[in-house]
mmCIF file of C-alpha atoms and ligand atoms in Angstrom:
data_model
loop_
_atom_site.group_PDB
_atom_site.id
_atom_site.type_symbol
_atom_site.label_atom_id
_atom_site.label_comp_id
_atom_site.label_asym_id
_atom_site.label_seq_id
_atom_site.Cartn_x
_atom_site.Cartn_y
_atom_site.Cartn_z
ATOM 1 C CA UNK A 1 0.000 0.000 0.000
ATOM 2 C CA UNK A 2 1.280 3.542 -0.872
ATOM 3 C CA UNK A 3 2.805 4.886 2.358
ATOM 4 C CA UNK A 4 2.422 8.629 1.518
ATOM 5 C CA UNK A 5 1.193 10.409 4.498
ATOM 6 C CA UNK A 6 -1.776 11.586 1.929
ATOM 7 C CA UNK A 7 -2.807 8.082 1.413
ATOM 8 C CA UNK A 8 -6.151 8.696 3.501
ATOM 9 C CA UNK A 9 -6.156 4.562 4.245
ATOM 10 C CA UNK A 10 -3.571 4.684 5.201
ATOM 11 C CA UNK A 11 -3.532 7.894 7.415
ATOM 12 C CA UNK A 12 -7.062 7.089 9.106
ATOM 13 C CA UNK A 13 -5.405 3.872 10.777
ATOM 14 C CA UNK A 14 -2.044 6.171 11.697
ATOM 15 C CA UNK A 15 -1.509 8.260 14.751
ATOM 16 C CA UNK A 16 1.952 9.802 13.054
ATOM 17 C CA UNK A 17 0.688 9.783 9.838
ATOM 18 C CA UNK A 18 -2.366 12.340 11.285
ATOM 19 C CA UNK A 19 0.093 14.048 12.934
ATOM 20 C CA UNK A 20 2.126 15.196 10.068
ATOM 21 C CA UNK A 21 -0.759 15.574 7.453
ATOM 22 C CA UNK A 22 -2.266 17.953 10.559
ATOM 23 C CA UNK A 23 1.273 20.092 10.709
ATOM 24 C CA UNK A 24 1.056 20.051 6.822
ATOM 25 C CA UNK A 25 -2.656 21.411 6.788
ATOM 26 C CA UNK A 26 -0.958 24.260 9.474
ATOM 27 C CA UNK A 27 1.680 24.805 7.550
ATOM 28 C CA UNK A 28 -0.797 25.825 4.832
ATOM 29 C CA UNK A 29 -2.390 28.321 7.299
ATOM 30 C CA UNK A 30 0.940 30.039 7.708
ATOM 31 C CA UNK A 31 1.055 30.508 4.226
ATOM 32 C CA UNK A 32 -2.069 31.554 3.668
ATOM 33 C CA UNK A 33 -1.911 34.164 6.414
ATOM 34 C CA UNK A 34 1.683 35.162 4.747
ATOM 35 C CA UNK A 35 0.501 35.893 1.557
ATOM 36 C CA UNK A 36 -2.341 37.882 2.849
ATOM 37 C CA UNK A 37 -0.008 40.335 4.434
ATOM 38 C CA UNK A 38 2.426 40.322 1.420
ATOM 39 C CA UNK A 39 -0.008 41.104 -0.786
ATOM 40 C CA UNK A 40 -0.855 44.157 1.173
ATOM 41 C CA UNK A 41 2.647 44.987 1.174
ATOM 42 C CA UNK A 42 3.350 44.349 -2.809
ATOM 43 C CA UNK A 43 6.752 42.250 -1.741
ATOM 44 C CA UNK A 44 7.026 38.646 -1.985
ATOM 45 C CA UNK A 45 6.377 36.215 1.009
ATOM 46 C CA UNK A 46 10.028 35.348 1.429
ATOM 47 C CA UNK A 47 10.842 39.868 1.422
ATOM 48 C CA UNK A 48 8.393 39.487 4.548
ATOM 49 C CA UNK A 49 9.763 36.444 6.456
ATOM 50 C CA UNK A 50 13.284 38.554 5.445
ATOM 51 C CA UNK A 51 11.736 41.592 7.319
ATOM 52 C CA UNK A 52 10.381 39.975 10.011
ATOM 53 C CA UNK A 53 13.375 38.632 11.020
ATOM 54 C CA UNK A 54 15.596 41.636 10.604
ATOM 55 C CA UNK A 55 13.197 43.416 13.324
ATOM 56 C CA UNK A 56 13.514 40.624 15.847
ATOM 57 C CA UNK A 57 17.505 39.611 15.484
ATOM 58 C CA UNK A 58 20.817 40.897 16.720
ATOM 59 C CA UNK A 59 22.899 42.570 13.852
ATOM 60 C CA UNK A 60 25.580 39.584 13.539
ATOM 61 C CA UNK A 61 22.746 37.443 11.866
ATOM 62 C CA UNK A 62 21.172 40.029 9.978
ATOM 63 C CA UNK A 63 23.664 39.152 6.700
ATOM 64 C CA UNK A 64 22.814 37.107 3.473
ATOM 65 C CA UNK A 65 24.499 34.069 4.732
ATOM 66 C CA UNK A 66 23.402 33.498 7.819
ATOM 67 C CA UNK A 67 20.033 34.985 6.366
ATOM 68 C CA UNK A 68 20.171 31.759 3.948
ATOM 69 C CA UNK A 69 20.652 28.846 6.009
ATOM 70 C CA UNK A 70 17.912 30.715 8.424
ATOM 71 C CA UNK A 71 15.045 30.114 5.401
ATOM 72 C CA UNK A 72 17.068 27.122 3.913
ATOM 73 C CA UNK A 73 17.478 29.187 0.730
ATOM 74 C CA UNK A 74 20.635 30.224 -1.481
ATOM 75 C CA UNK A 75 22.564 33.051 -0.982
ATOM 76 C CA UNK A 76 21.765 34.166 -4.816
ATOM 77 C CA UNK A 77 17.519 33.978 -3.180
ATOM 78 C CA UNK A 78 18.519 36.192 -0.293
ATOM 79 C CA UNK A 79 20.194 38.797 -2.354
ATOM 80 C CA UNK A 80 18.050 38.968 -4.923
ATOM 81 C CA UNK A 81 14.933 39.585 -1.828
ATOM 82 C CA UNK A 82 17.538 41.876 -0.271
ATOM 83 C CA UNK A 83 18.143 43.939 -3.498
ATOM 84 C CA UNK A 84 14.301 43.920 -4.221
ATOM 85 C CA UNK A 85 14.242 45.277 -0.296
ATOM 86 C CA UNK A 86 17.212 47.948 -0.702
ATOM 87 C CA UNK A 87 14.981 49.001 -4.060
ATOM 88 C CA UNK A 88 11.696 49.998 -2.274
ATOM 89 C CA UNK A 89 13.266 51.712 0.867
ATOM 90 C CA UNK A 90 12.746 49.128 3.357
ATOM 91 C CA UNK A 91 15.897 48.180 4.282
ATOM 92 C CA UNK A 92 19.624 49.773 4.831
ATOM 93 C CA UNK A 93 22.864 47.799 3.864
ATOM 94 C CA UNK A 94 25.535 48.500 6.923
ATOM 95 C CA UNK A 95 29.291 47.649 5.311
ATOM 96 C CA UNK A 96 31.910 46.803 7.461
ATOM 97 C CA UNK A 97 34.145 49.183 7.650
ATOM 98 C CA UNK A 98 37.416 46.308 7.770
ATOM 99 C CA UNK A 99 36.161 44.169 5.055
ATOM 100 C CA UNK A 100 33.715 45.700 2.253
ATOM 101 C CA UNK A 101 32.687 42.654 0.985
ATOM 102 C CA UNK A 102 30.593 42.546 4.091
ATOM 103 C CA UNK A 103 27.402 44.177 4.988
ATOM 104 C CA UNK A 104 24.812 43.981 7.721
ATOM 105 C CA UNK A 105 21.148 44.585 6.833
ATOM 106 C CA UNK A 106 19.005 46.859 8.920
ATOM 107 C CA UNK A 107 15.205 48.027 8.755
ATOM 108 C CA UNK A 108 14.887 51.589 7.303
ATOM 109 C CA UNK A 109 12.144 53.575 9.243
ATOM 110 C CA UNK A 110 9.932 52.847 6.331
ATOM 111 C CA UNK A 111 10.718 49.110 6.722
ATOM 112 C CA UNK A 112 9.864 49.548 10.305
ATOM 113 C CA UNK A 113 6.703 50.844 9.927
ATOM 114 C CA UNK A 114 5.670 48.166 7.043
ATOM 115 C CA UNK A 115 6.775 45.341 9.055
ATOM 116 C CA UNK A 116 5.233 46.731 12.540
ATOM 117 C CA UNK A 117 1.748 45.222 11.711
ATOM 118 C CA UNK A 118 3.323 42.287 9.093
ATOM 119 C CA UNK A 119 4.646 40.680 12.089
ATOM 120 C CA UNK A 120 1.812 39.749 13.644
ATOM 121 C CA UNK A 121 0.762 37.528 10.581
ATOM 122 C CA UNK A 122 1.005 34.381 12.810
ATOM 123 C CA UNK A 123 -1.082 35.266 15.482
ATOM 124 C CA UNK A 124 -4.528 34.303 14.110
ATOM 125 C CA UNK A 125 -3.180 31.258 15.086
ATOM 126 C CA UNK A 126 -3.046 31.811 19.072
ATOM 127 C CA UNK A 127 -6.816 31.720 18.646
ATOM 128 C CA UNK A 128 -6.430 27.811 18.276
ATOM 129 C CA UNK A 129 -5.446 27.597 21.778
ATOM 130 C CA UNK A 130 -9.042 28.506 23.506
ATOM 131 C CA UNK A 131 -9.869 25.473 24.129
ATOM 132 C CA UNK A 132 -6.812 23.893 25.558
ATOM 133 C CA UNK A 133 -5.957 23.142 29.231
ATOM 134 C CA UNK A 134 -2.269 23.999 30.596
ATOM 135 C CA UNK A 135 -1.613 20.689 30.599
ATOM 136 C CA UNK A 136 -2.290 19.805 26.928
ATOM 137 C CA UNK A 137 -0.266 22.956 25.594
ATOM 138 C CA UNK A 138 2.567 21.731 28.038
ATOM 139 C CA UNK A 139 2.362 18.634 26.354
ATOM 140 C CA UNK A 140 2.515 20.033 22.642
ATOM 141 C CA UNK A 141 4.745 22.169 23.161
ATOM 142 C CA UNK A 142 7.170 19.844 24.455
ATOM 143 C CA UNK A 143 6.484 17.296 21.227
ATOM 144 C CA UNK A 144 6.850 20.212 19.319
ATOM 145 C CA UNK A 145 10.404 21.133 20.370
ATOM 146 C CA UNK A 146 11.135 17.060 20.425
ATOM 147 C CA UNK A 147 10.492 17.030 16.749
ATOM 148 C CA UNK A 148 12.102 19.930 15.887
ATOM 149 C CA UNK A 149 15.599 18.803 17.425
ATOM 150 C CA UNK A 150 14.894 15.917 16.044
ATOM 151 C CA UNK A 151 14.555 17.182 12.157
ATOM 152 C CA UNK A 152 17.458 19.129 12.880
ATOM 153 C CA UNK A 153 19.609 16.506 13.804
ATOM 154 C CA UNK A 154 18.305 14.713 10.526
ATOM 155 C CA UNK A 155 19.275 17.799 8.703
ATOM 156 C CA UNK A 156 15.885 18.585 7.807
ATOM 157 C CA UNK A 157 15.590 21.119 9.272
ATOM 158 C CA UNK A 158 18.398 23.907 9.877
ATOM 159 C CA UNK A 159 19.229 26.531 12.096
ATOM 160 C CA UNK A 160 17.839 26.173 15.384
ATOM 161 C CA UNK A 161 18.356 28.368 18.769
ATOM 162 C CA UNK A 162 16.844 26.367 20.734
ATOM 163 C CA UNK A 163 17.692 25.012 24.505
ATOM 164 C CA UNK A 164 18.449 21.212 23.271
ATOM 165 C CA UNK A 165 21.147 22.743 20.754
ATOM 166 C CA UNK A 166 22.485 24.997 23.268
ATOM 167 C CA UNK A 167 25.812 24.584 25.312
ATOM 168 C CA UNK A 168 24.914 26.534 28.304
ATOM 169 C CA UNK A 169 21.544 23.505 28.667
ATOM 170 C CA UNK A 170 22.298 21.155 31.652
ATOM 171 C CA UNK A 171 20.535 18.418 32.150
ATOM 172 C CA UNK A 172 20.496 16.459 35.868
ATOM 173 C CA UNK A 173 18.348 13.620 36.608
ATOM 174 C CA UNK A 174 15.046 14.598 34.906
ATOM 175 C CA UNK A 175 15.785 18.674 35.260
ATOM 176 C CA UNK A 176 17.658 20.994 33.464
ATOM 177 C CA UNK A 177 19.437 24.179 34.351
ATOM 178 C CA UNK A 178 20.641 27.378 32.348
ATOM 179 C CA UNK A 179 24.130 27.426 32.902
ATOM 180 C CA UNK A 180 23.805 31.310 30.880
ATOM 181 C CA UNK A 181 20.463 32.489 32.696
ATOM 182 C CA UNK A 182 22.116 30.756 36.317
ATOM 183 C CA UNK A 183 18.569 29.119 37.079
ATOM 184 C CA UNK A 184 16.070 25.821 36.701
ATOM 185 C CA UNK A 185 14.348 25.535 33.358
ATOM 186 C CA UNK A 186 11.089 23.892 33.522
ATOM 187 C CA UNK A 187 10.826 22.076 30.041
ATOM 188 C CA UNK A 188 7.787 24.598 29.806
ATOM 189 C CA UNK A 189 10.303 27.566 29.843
ATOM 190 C CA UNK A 190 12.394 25.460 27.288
ATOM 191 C CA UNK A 191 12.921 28.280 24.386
ATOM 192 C CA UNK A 192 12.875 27.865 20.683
ATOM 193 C CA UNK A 193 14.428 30.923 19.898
ATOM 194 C CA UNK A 194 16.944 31.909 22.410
ATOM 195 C CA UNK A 195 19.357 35.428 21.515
ATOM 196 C CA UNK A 196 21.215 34.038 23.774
ATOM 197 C CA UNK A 197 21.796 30.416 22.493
ATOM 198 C CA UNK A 198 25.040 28.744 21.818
ATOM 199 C CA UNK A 199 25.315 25.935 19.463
ATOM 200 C CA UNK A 200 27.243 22.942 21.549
HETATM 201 S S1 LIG B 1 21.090 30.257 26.865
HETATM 202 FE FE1 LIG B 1 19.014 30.250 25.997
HETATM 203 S S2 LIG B 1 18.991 28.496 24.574
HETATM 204 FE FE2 LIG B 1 20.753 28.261 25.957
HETATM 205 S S3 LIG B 1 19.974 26.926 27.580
HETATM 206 FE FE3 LIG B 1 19.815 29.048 28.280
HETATM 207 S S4 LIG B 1 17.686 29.647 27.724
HETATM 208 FE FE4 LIG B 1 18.196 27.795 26.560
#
């Protein structure tokens, strides 16, 4: 029988197979909502995710390289969304004054403005939680980040800042402890995007 997780016989008798055909059908969500705010913007969906993470990110990872592994794209698909960018105003190339080869990539004002209300694309989504207990988000959450370390340890998925990639994470017995932050992390507290991560 065909194993594809789209195989609905095969999927109906499947816990994982549910599982990832229900993080697919999400995954079409965040695309959806995406697109809705790009079109409003006139820039493509990958100028946006570009934007959005030049307004939440330190300066050392606001460069085409690191920008490309980030969105698991080629550096000639991140230039060619930052020159589109540097076109229409929204952004500002930084060069370094030792090396001019190298730039950092800021927001312009104007970018900061377009992206203020962009970045909230996602949060239709928080509406999903209503009807969940503590418990059960504690629970998801935690399969969540399993899965995610998981694909990135299968290469699947690529950066990650998250506490089970992180040096400073210490685990004893069944807790763990920020060696960076000097206290107890509850796997609750465990972060997926840390600005202070360190990749062990
Ligand atoms: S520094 Fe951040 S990512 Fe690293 S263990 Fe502490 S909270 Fe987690």
């Amino acid at each position: 029988m065909d194993q594809s997780i789209f195989n609905v016989e095969v999927q109906n008798t499947t816990i994982e197979f549910r599982v990832v055909a229900a993080l697919e059908r999400l995954s079409e969500g965040f695309r959806v909502l995406l697109w809705n705010e790009a079109k409003v913007l006139n820039i493509s969906p990958i100028q946006i995710q570009v934007l959005i993470f030049l307004k939440f990110h330190t300066a050392e990872k606001c460069k085409v390289s690191y920008l490309a592994q980030e969105f698991n794209m080629t550096k000639a698909t991140i230039s060619d969304a930052v020159k589109s960018l540097l076109e229409k105003g929204l952004i500002e190339k930084i060069t370094n004054a030792s090396d001019t080869r190298s730039y950092e990539i800021h927001l312009s004002d104007t970018g900061q403005k377009a992206v203020h209300q962009a970045a909230l694309f996602a949060n239709p989504f928080l509406q999903s939680f209503d009807t969940l207990t503590s418990e059960q988000k504690a629970v998801l959450l935690d399969s969540l980040l399993q899965m995610i370390h998981r694909l990135h340890q299968a290469g699947i998925i690529t950066i990650q800042r998250m506490c089970q990639t992180c040096q400073f994470l210490q685990k004893n017995g069944n807790e763990y402890y920020c060696n960076l932050l000097n206290k107890p992390l509850a796997q609750t507290e465990f972060r997926l995007d840390c600005p202070e991560h360190a990749t062990r």
